[in-house]
Short mmCIF file of C-alpha atoms and ligand atoms in Angstrom, two decimals:
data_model
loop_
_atom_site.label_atom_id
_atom_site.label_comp_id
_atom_site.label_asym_id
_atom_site.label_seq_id
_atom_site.Cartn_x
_atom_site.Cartn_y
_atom_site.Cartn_z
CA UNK A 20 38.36 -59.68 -3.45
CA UNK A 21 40.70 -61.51 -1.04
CA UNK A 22 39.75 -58.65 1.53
CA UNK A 23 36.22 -58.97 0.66
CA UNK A 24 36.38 -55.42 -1.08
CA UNK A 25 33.57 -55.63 -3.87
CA UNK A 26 34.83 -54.37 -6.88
CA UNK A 27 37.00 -56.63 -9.76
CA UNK A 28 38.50 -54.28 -12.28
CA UNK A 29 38.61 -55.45 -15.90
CA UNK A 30 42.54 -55.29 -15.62
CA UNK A 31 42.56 -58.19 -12.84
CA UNK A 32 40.65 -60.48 -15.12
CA UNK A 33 42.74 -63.00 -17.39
CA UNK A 34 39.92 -65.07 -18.63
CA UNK A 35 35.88 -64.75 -18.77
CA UNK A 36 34.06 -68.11 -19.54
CA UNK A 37 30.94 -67.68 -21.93
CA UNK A 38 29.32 -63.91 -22.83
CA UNK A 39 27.73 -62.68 -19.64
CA UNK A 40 25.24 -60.07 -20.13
CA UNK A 41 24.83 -56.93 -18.44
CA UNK A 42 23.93 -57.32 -14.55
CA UNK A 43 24.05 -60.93 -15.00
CA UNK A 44 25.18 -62.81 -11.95
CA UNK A 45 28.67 -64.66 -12.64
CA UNK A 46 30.85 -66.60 -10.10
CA UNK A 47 34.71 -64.89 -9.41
CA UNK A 48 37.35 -67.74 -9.51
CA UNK A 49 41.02 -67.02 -8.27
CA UNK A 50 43.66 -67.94 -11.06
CA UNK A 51 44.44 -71.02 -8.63
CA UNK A 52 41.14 -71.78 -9.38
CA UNK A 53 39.47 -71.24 -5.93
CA UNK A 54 35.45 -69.74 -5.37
CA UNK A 55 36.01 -65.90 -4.53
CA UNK A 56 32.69 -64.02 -4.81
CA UNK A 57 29.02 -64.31 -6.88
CA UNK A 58 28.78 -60.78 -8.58
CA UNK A 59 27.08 -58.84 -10.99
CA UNK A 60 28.82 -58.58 -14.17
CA UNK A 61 29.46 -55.25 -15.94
CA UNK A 62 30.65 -55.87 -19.99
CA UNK A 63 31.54 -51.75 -20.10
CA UNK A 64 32.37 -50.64 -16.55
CA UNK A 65 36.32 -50.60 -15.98
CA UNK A 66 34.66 -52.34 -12.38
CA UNK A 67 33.76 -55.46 -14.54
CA UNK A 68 32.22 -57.43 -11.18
CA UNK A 69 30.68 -56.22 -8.22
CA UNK A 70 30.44 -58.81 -5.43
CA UNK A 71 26.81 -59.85 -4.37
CA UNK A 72 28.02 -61.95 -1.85
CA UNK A 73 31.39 -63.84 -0.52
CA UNK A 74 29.25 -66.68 0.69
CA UNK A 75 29.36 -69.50 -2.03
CA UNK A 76 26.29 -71.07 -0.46
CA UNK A 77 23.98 -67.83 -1.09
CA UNK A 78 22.18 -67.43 -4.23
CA UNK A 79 21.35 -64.17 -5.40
CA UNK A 80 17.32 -63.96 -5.78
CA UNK A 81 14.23 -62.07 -4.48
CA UNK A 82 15.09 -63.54 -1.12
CA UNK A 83 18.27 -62.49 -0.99
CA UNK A 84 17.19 -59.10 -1.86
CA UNK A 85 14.74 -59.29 0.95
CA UNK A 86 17.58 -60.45 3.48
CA UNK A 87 20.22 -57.67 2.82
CA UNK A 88 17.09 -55.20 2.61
CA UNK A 89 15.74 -56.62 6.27
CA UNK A 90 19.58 -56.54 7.61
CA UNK A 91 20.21 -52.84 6.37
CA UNK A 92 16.68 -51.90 7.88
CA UNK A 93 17.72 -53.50 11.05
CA UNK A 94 20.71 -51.32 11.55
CA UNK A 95 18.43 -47.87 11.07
CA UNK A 96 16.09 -49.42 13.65
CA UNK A 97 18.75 -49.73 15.83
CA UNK A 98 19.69 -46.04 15.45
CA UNK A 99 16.08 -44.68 16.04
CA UNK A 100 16.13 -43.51 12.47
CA UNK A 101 13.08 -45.08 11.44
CA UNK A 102 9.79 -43.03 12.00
CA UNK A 103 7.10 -42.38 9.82
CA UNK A 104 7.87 -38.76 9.14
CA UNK A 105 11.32 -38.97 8.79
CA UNK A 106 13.69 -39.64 6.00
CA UNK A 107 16.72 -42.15 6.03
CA UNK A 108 18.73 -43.82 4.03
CA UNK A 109 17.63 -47.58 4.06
CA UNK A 110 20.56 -48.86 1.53
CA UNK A 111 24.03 -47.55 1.48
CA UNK A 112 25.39 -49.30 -1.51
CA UNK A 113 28.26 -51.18 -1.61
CA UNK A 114 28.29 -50.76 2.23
CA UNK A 115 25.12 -52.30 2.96
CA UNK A 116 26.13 -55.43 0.80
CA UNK A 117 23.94 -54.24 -2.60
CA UNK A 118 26.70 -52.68 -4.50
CA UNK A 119 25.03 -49.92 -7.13
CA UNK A 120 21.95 -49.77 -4.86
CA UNK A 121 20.84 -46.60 -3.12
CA UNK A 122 17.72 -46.44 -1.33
CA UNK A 123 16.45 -43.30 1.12
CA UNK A 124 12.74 -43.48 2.48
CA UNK A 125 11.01 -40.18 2.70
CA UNK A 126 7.68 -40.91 5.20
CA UNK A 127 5.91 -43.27 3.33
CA UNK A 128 8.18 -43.28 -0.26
CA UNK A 129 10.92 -44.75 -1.30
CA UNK A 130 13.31 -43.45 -3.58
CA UNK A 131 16.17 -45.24 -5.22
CA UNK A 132 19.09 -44.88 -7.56
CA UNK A 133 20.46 -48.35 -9.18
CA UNK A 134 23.89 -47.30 -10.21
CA UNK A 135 25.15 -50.51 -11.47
CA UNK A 136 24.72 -53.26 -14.19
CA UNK A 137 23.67 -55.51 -11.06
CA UNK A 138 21.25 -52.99 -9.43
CA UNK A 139 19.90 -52.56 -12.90
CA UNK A 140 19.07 -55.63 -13.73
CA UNK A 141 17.42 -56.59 -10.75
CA UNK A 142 15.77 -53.14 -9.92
CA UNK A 143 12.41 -54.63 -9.92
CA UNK A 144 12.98 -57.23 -7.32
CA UNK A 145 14.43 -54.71 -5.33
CA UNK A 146 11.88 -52.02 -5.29
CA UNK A 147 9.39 -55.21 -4.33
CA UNK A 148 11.84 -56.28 -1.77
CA UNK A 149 12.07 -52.65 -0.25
CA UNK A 150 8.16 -52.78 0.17
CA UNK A 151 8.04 -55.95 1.61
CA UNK A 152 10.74 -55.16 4.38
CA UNK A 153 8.91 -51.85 5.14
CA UNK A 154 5.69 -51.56 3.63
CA UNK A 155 4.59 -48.17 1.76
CA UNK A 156 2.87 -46.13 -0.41
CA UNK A 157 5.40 -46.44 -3.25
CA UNK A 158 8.65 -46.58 -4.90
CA UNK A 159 9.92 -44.02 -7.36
CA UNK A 160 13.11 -44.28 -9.29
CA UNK A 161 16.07 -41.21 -9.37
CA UNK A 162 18.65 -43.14 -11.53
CA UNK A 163 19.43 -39.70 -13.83
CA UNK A 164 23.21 -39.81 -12.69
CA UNK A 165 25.86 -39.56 -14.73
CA UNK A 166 27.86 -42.60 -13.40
CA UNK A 167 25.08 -44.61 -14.99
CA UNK A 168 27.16 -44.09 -18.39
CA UNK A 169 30.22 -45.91 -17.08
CA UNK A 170 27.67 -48.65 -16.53
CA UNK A 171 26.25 -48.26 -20.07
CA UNK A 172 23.03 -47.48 -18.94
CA UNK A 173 20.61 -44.63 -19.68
CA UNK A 174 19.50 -42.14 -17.42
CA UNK A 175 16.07 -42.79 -16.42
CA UNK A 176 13.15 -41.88 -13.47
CA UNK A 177 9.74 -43.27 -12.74
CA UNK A 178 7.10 -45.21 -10.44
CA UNK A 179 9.08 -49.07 -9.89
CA UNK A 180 6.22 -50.02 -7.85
CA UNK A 181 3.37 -48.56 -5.46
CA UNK A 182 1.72 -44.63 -6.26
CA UNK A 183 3.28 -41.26 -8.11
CA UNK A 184 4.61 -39.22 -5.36
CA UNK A 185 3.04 -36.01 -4.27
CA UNK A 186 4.69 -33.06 -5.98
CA UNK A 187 6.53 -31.49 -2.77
CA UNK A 188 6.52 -34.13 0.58
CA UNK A 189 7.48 -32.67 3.81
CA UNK A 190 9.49 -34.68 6.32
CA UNK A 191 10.95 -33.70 9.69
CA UNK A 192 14.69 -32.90 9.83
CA UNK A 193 14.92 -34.21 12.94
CA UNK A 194 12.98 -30.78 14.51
CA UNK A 195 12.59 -28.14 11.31
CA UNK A 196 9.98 -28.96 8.53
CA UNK A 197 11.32 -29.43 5.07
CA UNK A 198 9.89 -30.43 1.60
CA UNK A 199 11.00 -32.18 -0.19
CA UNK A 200 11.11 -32.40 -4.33
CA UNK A 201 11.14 -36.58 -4.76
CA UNK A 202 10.99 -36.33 -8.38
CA UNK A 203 13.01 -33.45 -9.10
CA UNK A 204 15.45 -32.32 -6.01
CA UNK A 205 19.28 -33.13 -5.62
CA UNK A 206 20.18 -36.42 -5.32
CA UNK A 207 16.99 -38.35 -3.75
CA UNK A 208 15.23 -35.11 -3.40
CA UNK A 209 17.89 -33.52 -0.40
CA UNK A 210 21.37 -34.32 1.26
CA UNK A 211 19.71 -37.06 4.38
CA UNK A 212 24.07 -37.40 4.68
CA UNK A 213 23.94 -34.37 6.57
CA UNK A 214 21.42 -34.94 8.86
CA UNK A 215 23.86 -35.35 12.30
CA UNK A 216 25.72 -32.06 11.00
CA UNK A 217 22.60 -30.30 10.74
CA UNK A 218 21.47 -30.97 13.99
CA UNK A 219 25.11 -30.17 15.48
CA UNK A 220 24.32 -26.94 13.84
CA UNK A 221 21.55 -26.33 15.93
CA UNK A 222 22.98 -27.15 19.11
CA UNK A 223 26.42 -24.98 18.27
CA UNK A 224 23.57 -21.90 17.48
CA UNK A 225 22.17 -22.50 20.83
CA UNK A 226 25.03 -21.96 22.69
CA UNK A 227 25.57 -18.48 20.96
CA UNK A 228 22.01 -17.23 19.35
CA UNK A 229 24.59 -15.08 17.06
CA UNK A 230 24.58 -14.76 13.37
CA UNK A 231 24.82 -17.53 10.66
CA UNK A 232 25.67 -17.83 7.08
CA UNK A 233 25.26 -20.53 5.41
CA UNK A 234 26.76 -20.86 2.28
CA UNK A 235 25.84 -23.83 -0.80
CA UNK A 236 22.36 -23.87 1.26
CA UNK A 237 20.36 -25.75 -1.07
CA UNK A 238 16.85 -25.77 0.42
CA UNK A 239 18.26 -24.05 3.36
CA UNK A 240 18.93 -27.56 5.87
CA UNK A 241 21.65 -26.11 8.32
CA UNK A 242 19.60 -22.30 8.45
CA UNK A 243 16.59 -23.89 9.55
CA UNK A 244 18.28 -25.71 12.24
CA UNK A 245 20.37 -22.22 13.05
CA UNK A 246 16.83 -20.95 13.35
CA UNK A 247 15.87 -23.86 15.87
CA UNK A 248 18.68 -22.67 17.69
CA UNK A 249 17.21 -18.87 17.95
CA UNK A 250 20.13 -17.69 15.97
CA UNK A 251 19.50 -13.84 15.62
CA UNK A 252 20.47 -13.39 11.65
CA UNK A 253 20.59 -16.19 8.94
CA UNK A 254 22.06 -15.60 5.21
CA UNK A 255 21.32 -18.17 3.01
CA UNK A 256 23.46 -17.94 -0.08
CA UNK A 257 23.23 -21.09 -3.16
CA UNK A 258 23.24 -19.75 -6.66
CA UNK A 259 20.07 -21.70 -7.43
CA UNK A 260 16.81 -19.55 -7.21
CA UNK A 261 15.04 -22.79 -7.10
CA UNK A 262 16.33 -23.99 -4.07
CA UNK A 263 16.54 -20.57 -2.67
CA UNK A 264 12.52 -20.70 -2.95
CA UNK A 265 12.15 -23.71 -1.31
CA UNK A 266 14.54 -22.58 1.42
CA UNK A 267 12.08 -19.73 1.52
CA UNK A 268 8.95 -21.74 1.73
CA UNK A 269 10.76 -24.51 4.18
CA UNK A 270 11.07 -21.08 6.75
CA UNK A 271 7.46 -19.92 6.28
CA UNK A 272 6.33 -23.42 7.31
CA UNK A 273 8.45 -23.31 10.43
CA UNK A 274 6.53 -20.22 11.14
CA UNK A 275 9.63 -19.10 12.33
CA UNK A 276 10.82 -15.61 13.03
CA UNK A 277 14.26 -15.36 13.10
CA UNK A 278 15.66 -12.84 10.60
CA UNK A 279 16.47 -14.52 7.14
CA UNK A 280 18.23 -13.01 4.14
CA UNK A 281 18.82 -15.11 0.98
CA UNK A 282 21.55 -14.33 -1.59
CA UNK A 283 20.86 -15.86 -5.07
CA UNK A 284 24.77 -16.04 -6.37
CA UNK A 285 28.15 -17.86 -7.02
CA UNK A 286 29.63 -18.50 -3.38
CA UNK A 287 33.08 -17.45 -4.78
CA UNK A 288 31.95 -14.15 -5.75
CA UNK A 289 29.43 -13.12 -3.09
CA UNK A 290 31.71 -13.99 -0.23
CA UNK A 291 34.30 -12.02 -1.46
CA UNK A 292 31.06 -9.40 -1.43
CA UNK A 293 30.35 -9.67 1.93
CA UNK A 294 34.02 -9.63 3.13
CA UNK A 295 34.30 -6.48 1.63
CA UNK A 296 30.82 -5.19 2.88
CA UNK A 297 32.33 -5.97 6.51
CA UNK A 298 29.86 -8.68 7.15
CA UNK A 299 30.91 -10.98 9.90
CA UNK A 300 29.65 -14.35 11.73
CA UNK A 301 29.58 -16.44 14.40
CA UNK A 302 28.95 -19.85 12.79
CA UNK A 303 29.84 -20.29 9.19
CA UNK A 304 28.59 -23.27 7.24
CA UNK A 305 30.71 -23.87 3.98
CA UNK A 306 29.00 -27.35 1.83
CA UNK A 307 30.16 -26.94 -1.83
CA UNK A 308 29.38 -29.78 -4.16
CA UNK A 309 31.70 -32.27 -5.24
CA UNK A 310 34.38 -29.83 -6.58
CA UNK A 311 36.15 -33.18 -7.90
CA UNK A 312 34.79 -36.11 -9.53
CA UNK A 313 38.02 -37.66 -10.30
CA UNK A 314 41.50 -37.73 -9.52
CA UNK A 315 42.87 -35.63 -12.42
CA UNK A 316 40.72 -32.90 -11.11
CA UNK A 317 41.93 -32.81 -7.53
CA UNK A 318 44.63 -30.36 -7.98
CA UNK A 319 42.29 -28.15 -9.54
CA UNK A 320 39.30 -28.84 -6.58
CA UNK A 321 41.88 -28.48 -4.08
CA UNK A 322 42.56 -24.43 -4.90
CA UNK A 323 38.60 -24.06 -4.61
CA UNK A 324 38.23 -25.49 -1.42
CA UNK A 325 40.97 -22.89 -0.65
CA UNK A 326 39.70 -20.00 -1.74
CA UNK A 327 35.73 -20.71 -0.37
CA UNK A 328 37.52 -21.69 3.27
CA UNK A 329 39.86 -18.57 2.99
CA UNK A 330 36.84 -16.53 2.39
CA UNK A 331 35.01 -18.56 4.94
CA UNK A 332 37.88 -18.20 7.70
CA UNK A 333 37.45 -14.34 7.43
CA UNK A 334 34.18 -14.18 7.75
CA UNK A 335 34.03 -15.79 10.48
CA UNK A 336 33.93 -13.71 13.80
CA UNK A 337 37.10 -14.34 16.17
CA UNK A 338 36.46 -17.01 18.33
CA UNK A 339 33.69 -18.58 15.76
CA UNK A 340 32.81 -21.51 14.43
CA UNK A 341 33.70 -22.68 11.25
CA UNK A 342 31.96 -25.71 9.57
CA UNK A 343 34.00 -26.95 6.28
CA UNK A 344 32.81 -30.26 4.50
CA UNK A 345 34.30 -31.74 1.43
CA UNK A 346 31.99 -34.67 -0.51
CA UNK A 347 34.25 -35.17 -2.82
CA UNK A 348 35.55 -38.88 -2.74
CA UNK A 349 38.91 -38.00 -4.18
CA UNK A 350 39.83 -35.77 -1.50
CA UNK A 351 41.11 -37.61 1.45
CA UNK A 352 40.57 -35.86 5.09
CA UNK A 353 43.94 -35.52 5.42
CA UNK A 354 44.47 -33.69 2.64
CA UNK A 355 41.51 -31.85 2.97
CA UNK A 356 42.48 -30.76 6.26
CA UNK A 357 45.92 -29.96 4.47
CA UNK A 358 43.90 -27.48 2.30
CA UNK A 359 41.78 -25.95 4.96
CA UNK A 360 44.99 -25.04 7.61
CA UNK A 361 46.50 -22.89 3.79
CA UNK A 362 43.78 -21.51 4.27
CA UNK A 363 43.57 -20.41 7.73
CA UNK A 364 47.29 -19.67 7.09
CA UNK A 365 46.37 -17.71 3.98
CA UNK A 366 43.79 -15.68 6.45
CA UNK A 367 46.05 -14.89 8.91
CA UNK A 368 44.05 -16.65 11.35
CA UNK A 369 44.27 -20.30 13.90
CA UNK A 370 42.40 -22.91 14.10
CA UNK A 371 41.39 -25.71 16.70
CA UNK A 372 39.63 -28.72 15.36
CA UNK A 373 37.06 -29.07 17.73
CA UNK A 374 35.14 -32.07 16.09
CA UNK A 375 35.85 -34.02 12.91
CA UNK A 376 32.47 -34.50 10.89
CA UNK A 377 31.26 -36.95 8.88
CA UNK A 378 28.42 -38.35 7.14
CA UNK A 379 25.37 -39.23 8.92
CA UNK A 380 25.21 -43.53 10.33
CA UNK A 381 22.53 -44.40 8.31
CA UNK A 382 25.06 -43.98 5.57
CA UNK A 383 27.52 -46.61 6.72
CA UNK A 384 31.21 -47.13 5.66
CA UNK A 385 31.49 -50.68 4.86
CA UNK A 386 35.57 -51.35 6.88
CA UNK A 387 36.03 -53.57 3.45
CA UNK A 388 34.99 -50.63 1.19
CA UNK A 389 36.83 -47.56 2.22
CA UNK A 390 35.80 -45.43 -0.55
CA UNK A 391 32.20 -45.64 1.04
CA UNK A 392 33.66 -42.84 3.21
CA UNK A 393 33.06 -39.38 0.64
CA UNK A 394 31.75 -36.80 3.42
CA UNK A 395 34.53 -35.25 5.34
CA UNK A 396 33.95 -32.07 7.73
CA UNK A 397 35.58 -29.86 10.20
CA UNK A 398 34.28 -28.05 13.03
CA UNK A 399 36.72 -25.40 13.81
CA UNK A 400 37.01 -22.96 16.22
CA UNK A 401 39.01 -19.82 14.35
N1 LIG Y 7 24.02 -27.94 2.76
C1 LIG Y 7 22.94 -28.45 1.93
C2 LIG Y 7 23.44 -29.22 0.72
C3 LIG Y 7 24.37 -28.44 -0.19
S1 LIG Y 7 24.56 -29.13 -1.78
C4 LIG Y 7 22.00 -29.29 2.81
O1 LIG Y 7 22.36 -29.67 3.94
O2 LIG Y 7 20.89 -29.58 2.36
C5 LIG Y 7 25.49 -27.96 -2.64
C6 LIG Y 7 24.72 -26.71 -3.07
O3 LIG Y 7 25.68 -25.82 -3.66
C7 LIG Y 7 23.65 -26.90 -4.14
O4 LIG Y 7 22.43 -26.40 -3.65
C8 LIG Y 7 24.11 -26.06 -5.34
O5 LIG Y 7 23.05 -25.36 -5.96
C9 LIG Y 7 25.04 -25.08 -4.70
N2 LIG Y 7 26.13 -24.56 -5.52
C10 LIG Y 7 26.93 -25.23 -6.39
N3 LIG Y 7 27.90 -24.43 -6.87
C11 LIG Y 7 27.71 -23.20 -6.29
C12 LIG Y 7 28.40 -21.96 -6.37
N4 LIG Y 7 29.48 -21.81 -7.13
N5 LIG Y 7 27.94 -20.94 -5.64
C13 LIG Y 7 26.85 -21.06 -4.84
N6 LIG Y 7 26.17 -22.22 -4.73
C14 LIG Y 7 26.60 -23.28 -5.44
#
């Protein structure tokens, strides 16, 4: 709290005054007695307080929701992020000073995930507050994560304020066409963190105009952009058909006419396929999920990011690129770039970092909140 890092775990506390209820805002006192923080109190999360503010002159109301809101806005403004067909992520969380609160706009929707007792309690406020900084057409609710349950909350979507959103919206990726599922795609309705990698993509592909694959696709992001970049060939593998279709449908609305193939499958198993079908690339793209979601499993994430970036590593042609990403909080870059080089070992080949990655700016790391920083990438040349 001292270095203005958010989070008070129920271990640091030696007494609570009263029975604060879930969300409800409490004051943090030092054990010498001195004003720390005004937070949102947690009665089941191991983080028991999450700091609204360090400022003990700021109360924590509508306007204060507006302020932080107006501020985070401010910054995306800055970045030329903000155009009316675009998506972006207004609200970073913790990093953006509204711990638990995720916001993305998609054109004229929001869309917002309220991950904490805090968030929760004041969701409505903050929906308003959203629509007041950046008027809209709506604002729909995505909290069915699983992190809610460490919060004690339910999982639960819905209309907080405005319209329904359409079924599928279509925003522009900074060049391709995409559509977007609000109600029912990953996350917010698709990865916005990627954004600047995407687009890197692109410009990599137009250097070259060879083949792509581009493996854990989802709806297909980083081939559309390979296709921007007239690459020749583009596999899209992701073992769900779902997203596979709207990968499909995102190309047809390009109307464009590079050569696609999609590959329904596990990545583990249909790499290891195409290695042995002599398939070969000149830009792979390797974006697996979060392979850990907590420390215990890191040992255990750590061998799969091996064995996809082994496979990766091979197929990639001599003298290719090779784009590796972890989002996986746990593992830190430097041990993810630990796991990659056994890999590259393991494949007999070298590797040049060309260009760290990370996650896009409108997805800030607050310097107080280092665990705001999940997305870690490579660009390699192998
Ligand atoms: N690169 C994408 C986001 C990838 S998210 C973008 O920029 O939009 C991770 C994807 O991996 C999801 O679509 C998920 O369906 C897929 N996935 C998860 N496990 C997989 C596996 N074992 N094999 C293939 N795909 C997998």
């Amino acid at each position: 709290m001292l270095g203005r890092h958010p989070w008070v775990f129920s271990g640091a506390i030696r007494t609570i005054t009263a029975e604060p209820a879930s969300g409800e805002t409490v004051n943090v006192l030092s054990d010498r007695g001195e004003w720390l923080a005004r937070g949102a109190y947690s009665p089941q999360s191991q983080i028991r307080v999450r700091a609204w503010t360090f400022d003990p002159d700021e109360q924590v109301d509508v306007a204060f929701f507006q302020r932080r809101l107006a501020h985070a806005l401010e910054l995306r403004k800055r970045l030329a992020m903000v155009w009316p067909t675009r998506a972006f992520r207004l609200c970073n969380a913790e990093s953006d000073g509204l711990p638990g609160v995720v916001i993305d706009r998609y054109g004229p929707w929001f869309v917002g995930q309220f991950l904490s007792a805090g968030a929760e309690r004041w969701k409505a406020e903050i929906a308003a507050a959203a629509l007041k900084v950046l008027p809209g057409s709506g604002f729909y609710e995505r909290s069915d994560v699983e992190v809610r349950a460490k919060e004690g909350l339910p999982q639960t979507t819905g209309v907080l304020a405005g319209k329904e959103p359409p079924e599928l919206f279509e925003i522009d990726d900074n060049g391709p066409r995409m559509l977007v599922d609000i109600r029912r795609g990953h996350k917010t309705g698709m990865y916005l963190d990627q954004a600047n990698n995407r687009r890197e993509v692109r410009r990599l592909v137009q250097m070259s105009r060879g083949d792509v694959l581009n493996a854990f696709c989802y709806t297909g992001g980083f081939g559309l952009h390979a296709a921007a970049g007239q690459a020749s060939r583009i596999v899209q593998l992701d073992q769900s058909a779902d997203a596979l279709e709207v990968a499909q449908e995102n190309a047809t609305l390009n109307e464009y006419i590079n050569e696609f193939e999609y590959i329904q499958g596990n990545a583990f198993d249909e790499l290891r396929r195409l290695r042995e079908a002599g398939r070969s690339f000149d830009v792979v793209i390797l974006d697996p999920p979060k392979f850990a979601s907590g420390a215990a499993q890191l040992e255990r994430a750590a061998g799969a990011y091996k064995d996809i970036n082994l496979l990766g590593a091979q197929l990639t042609k001599p003298g290719g690129w090779l784009l590796t990403f972890s989002c996986s909080g746990h593992m830190t870059p430097s041990l993810f770039s630990q796991v990659v080089a056994d890999a590259l070992v393991d494949a007999g080949r070298d590797g040049q970092v060309v260009q760290p990655l990370t996650q896009s700016p409108d997805h800030p790391v607050s310097i107080h909140y280092p665990e705001g920083h999940y997305l870690k990438g490579l660009l390699l040349r192998v």
